[in-house]
mmCIF file of C-alpha atoms in Angstrom:
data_model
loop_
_atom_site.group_PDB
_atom_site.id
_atom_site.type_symbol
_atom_site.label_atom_id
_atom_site.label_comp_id
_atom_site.label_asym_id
_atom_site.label_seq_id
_atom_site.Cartn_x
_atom_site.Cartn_y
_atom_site.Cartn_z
ATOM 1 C CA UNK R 1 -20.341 9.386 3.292
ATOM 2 C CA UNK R 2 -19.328 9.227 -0.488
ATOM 3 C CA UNK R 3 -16.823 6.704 -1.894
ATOM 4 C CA UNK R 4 -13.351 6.757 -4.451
ATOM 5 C CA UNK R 5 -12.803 5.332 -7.644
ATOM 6 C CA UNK R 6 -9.252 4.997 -8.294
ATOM 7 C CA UNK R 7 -7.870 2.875 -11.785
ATOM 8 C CA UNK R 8 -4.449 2.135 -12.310
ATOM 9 C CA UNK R 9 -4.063 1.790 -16.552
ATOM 10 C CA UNK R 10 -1.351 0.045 -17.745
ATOM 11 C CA UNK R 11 0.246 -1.823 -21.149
ATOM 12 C CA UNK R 12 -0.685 -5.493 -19.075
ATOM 13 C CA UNK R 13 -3.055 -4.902 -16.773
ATOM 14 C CA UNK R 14 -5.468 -2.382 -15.485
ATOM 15 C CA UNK R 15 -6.334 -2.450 -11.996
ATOM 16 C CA UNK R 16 -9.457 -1.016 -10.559
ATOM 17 C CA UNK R 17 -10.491 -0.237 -6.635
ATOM 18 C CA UNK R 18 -13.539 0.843 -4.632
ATOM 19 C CA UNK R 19 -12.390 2.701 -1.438
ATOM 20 C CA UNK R 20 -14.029 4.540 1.401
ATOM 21 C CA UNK R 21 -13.940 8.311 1.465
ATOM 22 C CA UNK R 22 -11.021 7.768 4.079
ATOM 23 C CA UNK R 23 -9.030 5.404 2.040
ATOM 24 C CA UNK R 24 -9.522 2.020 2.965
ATOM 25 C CA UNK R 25 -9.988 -0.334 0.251
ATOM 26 C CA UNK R 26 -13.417 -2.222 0.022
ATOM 27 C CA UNK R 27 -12.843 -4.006 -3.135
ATOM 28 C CA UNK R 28 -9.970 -4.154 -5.857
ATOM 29 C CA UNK R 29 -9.850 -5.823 -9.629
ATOM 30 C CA UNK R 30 -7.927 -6.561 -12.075
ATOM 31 C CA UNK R 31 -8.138 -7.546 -15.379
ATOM 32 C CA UNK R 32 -5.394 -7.754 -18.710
ATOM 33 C CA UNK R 33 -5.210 -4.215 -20.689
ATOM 34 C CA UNK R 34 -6.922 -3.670 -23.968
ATOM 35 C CA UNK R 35 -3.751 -2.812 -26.067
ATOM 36 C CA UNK R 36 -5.616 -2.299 -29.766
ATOM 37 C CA UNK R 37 -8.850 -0.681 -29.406
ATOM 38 C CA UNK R 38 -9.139 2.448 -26.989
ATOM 39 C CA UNK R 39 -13.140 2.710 -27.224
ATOM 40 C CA UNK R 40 -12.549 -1.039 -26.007
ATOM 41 C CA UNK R 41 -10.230 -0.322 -23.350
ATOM 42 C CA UNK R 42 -12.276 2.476 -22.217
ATOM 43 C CA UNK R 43 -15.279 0.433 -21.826
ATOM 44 C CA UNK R 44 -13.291 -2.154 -19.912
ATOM 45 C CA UNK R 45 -12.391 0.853 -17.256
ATOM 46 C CA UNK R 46 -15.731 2.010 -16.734
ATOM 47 C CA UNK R 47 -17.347 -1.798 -16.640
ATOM 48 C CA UNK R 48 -14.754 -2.444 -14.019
ATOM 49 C CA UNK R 49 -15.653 0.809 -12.083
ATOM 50 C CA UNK R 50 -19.502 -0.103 -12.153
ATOM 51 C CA UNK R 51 -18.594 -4.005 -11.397
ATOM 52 C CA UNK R 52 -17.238 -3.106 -8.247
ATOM 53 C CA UNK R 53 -19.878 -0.243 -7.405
ATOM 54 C CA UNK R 54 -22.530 -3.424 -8.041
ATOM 55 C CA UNK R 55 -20.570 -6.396 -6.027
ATOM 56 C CA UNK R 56 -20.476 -3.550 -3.005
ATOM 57 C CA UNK R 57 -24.080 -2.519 -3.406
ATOM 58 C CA UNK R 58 -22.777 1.175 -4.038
ATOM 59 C CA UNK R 59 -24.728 3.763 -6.098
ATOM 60 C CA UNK R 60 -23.101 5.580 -8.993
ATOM 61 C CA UNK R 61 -24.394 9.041 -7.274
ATOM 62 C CA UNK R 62 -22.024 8.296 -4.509
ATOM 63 C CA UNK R 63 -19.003 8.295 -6.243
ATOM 64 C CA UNK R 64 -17.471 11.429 -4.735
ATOM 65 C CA UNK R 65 -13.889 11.431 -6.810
ATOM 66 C CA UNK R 66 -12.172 9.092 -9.298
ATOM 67 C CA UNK R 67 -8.349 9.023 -9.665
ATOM 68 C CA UNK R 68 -7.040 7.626 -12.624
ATOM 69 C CA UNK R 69 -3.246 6.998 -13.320
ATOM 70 C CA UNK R 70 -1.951 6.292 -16.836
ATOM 71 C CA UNK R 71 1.257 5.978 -18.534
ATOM 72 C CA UNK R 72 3.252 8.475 -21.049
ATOM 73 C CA UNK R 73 2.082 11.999 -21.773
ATOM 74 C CA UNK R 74 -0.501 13.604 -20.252
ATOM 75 C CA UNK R 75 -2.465 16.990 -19.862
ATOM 76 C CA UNK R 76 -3.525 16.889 -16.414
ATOM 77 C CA UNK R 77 -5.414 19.995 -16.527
ATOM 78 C CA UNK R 78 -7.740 19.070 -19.203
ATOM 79 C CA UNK R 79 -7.594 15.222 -18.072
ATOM 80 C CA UNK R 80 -6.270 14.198 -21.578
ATOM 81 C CA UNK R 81 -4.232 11.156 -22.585
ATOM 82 C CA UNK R 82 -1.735 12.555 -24.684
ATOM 83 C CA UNK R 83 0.156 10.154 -26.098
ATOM 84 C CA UNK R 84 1.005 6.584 -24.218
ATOM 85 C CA UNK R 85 3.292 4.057 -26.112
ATOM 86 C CA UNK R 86 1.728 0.972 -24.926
ATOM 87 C CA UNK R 87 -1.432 1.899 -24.695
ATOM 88 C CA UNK R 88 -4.482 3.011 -27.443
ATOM 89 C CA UNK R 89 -4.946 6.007 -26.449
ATOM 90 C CA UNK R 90 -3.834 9.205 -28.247
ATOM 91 C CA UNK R 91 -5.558 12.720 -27.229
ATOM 92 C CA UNK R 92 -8.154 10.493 -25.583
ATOM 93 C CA UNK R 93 -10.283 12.741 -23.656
ATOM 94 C CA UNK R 94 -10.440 10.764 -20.365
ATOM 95 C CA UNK R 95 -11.944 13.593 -18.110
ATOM 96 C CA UNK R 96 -14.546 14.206 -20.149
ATOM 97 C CA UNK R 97 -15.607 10.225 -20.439
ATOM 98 C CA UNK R 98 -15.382 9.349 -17.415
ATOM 99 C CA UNK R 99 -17.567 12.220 -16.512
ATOM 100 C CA UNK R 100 -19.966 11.453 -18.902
ATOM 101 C CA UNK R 101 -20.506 8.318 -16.764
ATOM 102 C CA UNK R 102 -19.865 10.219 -13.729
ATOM 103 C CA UNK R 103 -21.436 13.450 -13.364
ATOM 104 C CA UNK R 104 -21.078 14.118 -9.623
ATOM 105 C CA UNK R 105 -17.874 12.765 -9.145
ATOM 106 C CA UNK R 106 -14.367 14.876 -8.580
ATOM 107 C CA UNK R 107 -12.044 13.513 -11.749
ATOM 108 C CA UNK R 108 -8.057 13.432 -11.313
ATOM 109 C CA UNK R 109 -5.767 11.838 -14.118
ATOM 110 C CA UNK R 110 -2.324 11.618 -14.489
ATOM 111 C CA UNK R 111 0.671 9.734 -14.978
ATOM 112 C CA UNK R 112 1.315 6.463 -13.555
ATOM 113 C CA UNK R 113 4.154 7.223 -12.218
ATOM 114 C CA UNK R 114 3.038 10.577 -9.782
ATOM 115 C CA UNK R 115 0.480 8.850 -8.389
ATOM 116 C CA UNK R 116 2.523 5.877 -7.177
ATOM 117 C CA UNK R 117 4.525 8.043 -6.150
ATOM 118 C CA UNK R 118 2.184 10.480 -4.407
ATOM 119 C CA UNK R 119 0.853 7.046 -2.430
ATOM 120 C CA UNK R 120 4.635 6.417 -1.221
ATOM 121 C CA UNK R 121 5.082 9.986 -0.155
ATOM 122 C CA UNK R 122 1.985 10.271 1.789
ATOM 123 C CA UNK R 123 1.538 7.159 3.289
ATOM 124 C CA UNK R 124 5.369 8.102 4.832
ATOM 125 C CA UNK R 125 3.473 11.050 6.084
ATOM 126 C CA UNK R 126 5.531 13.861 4.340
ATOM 127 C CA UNK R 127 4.416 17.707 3.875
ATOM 128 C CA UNK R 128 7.616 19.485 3.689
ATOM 129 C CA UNK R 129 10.279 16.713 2.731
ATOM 130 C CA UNK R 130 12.030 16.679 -0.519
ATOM 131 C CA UNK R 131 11.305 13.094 -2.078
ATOM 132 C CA UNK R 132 11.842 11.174 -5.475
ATOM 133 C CA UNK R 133 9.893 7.904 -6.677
ATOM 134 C CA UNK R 134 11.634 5.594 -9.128
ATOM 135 C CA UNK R 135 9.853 2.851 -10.956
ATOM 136 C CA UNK R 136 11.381 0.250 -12.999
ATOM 137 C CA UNK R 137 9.526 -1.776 -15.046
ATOM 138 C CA UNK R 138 8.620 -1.783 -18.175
ATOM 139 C CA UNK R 139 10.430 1.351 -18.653
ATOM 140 C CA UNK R 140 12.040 2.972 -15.920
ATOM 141 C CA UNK R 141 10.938 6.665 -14.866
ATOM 142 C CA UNK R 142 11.037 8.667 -11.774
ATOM 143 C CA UNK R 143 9.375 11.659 -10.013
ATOM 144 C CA UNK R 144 10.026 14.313 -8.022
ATOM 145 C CA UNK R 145 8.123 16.053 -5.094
ATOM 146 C CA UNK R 146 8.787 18.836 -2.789
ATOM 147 C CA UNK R 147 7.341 20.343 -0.002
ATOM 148 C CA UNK R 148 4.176 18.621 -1.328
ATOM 149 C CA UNK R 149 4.446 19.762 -4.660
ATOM 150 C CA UNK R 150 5.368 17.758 -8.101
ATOM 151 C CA UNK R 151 8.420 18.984 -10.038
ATOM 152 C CA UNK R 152 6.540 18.470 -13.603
ATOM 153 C CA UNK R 153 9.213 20.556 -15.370
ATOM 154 C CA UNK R 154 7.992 21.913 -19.200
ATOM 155 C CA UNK R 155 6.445 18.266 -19.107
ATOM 156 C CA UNK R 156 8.786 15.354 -19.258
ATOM 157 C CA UNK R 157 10.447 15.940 -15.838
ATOM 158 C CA UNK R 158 11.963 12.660 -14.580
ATOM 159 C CA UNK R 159 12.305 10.679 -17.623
ATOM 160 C CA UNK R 160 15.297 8.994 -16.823
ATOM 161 C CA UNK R 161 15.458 6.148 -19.446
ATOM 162 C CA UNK R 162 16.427 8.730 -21.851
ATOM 163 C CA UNK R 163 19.833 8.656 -19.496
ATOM 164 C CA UNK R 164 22.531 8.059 -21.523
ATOM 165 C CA UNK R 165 24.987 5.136 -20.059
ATOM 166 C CA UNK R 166 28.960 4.612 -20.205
ATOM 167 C CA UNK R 167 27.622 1.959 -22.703
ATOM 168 C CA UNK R 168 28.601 4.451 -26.277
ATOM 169 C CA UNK R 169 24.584 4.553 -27.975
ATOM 170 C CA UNK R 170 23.201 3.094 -24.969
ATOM 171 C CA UNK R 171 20.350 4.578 -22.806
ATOM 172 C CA UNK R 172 19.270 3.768 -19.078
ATOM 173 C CA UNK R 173 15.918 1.935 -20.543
ATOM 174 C CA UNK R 174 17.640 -0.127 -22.981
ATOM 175 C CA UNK R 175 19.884 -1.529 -20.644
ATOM 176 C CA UNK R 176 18.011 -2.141 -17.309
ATOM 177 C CA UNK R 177 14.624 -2.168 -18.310
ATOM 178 C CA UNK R 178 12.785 -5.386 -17.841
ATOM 179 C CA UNK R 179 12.095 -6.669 -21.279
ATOM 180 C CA UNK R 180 15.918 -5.371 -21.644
ATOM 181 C CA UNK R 181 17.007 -7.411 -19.393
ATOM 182 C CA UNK R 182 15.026 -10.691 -20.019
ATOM 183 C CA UNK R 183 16.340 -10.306 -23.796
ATOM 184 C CA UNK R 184 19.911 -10.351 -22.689
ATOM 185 C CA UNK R 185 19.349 -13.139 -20.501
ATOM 186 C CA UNK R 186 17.426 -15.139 -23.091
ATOM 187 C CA UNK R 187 20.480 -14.134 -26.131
ATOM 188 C CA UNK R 188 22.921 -15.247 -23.674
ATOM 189 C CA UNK R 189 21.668 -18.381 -22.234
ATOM 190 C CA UNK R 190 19.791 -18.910 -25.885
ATOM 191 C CA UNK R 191 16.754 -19.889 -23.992
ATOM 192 C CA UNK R 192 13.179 -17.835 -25.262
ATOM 193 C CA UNK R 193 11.506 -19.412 -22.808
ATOM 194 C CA UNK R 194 13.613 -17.727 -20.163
ATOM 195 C CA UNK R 195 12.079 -14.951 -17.148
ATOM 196 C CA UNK R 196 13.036 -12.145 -15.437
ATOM 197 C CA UNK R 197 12.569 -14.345 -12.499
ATOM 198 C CA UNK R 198 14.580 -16.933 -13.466
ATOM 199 C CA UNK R 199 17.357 -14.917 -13.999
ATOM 200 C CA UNK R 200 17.637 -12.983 -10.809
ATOM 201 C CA UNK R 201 17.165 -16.909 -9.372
ATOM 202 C CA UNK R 202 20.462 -17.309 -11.525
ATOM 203 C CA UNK R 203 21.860 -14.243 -10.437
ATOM 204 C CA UNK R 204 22.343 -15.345 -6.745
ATOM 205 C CA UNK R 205 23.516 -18.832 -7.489
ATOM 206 C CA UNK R 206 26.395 -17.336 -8.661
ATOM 207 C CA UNK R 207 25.690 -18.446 -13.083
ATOM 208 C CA UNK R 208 28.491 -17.350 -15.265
ATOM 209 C CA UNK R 209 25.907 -15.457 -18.034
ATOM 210 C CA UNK R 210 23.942 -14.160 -15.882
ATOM 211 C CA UNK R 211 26.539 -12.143 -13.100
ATOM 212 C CA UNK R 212 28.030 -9.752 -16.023
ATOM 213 C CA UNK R 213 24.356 -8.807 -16.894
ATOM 214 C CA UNK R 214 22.934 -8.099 -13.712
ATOM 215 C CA UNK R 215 26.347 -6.374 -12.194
ATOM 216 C CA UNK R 216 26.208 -4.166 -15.094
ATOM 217 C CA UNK R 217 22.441 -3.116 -14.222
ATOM 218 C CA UNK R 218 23.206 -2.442 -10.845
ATOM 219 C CA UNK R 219 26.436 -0.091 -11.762
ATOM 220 C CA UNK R 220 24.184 1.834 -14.430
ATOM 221 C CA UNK R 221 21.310 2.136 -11.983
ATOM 222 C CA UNK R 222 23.249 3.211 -9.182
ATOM 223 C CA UNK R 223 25.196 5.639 -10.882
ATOM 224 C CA UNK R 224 21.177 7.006 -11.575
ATOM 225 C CA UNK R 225 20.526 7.094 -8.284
ATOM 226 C CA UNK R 226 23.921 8.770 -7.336
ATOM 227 C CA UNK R 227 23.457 11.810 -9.646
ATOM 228 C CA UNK R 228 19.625 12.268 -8.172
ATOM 229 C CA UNK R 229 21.524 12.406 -4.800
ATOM 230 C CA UNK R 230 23.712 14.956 -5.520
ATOM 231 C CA UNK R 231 21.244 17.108 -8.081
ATOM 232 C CA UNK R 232 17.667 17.219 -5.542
ATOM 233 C CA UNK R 233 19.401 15.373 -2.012
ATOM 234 C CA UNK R 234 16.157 14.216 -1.279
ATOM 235 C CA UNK R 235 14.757 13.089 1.641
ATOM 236 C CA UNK R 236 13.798 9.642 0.627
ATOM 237 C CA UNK R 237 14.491 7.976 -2.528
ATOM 238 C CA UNK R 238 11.902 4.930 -3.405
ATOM 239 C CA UNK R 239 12.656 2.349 -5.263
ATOM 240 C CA UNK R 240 9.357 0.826 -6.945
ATOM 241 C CA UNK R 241 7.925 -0.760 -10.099
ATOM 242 C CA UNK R 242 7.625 -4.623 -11.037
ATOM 243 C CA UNK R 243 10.922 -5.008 -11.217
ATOM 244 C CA UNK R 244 12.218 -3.770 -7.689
ATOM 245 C CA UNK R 245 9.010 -4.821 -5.934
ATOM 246 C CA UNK R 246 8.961 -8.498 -7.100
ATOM 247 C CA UNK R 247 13.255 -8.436 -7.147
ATOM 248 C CA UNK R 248 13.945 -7.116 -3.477
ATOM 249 C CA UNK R 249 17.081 -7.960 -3.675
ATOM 250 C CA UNK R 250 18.101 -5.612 -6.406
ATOM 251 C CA UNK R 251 17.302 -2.548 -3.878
ATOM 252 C CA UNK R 252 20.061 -3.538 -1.486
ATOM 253 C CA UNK R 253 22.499 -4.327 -4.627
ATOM 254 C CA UNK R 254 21.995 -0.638 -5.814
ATOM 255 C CA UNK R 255 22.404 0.803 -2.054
ATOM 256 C CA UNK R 256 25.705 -1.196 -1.526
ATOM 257 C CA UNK R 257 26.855 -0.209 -5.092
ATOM 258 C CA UNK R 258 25.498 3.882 -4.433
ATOM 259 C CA UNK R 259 27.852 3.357 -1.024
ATOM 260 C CA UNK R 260 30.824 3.107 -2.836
ATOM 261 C CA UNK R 261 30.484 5.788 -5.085
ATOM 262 C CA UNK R 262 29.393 8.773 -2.341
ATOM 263 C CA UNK R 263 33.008 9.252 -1.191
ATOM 264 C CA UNK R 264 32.847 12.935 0.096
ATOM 265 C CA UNK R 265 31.762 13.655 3.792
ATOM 266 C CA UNK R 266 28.912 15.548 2.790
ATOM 267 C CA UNK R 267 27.778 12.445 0.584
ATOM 268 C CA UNK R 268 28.829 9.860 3.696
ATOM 269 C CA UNK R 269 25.227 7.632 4.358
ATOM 270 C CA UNK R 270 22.977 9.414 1.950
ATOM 271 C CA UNK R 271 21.938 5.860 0.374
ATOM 272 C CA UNK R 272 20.435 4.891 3.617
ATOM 273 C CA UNK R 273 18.086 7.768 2.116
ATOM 274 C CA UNK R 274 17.114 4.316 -0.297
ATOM 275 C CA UNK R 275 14.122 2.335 0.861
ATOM 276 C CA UNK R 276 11.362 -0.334 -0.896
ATOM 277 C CA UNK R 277 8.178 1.393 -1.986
ATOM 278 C CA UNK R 278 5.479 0.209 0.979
ATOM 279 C CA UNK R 279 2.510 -0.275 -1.660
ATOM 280 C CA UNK R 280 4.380 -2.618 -4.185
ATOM 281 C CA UNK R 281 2.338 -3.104 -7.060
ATOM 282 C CA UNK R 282 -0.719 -1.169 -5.793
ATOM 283 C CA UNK R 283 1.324 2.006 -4.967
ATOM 284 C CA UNK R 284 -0.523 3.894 -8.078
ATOM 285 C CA UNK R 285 -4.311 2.549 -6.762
ATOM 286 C CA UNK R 286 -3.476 4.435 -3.209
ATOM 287 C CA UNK R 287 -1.984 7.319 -4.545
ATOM 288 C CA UNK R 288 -4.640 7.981 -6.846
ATOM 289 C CA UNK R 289 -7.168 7.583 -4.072
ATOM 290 C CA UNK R 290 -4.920 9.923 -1.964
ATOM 291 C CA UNK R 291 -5.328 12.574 -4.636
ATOM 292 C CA UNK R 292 -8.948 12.794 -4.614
ATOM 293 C CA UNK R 293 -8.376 12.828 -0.690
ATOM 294 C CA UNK R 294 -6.010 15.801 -0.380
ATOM 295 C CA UNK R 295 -8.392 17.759 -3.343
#
């Protein structure tokens, strides 16, 4: 009946599954990211891939497709990592690797990102709905789909932590990003030691550091959030990526601070258009395997 690769690559971890040619996952893995050597990281990839073909007792000949998402720049045409800034790759002909190890299976790569959010849009069961996918991690990115489609722009379309903020030199990324924010936290509080985690835990217990921090992330991103609404008035607008799926919370703070700002009737309950992603963390393994599906 044929089976799915899919691979999830990113700066900390890469995550690997084995699926069934409908979609149902058989076996997952997941191991740290090579972040020096991108022969080595490669080679990590494809002895995860054959690991889990082994442990399931599945040939390599029925591999039908393999979906691979990775961060930054990429050509998806020629399945080429352009550039990625926390990864080793530059002009890294992935395509062509993988299907050196490969040869009969279907090969999709592409950002990170679009095939998270490809998983969230399909597994809501959309074909026609307008629909954008924000991640916030790392870095903090978004993209765009309609009527089934990806808005890709010239290339960098949805690279919203180049935002600028009311902050004078400031971007979106370098204030609300999660390394951004642990680094505030840990100045303020003059604890190194200190998490993302522990700060949110803060957060709600009302600290004096921690409130201006946090309250200042949730303005910025919900201002984000307000000018999507009012540029693409999407259907659904999912909030995903480390930070929002292991910080629930934060979702609801943006949605009550998005309320206030859509004054207008037209505008009036447009962030109940705001919702979790469903996938959390493994949002890019199912949308990758729901590429090779719909090809």
């Amino acid at each position: 009946m044929g089976y799915i690769l899919a691979a999830d690559v990113g700066g900390t971890k890469l995550a690997t599954a084995l699926l069934s040619a409908n979609g149902t996952v058989l076996q997952a893995a997941e191991i740290r990211s090579e972040k020096n050597d991108g022969e080595k990281l490669f080679q990590s990839l494809i002895d995860s891939f054959k690991s889990l073909c082994m442990n399931t007792l599945v040939q390599i000949d029925e591999i039908n497709g393999i979906a691979v998402g990775i961060p930054g720049i990429v050509d998806t045409e020629n399945g080429i990592a352009i550039f990625q800034n926390n990864l080793p790759w530059i002009n890294f002909p992935l395509i062509e690797r993988l299907a050196n190890e490969f040869p009969k299976s279907n090969i999709i790569v592409d950002n990170d990102v679009y095939m998270a959010a490809w998983g969230e849009y399909t597994n809501r069961e959309f074909s026609q709905e307008s629909f954008v996918y924000v991640t916030l991690s790392t870095g903090i990115s978004c993209c765009s789909i309609y009527k089934g489609m990806f808005l890709r722009g010239a290339g960098m379309a949805g690279e919203i932590g180049f935002n600028l903020t009311d902050i004078p030199r400031t971007s979106l990324e370098s204030l609300v990003s999660g390394p951004s924010l642990e680094a505030q936290g840990k100045k303020l509080l003059k604890n190194t030691n200190l998490t993302l985690k522990e700060m949110m835990e803060f957060y709600y217990e009302g600290n004096d550091c921690i409130l201006p921090i946090v309250n200042e992330a949730v303005r910025t991103l919900a201002k984000a959030i307000y000018h999507i609404i009012v540029l693409e008035d999407p259907h659904c607008i999912v909030l995903g990526g480390g930070v929002f799926n292991n910080h629930p919370g934060l979702i609801e703070l943006v949605r009550k601070e998005v309320r206030q700002y859509l004054n207008h009737p037209l505008l009036k309950g447009k962030e109940e258009r705001i919702e979790a992603s469903v996938y959390k963390e493994s949002a890019g393994l199912h949308g990758a395997a729901s590429r090779i599906i719909a090809n």
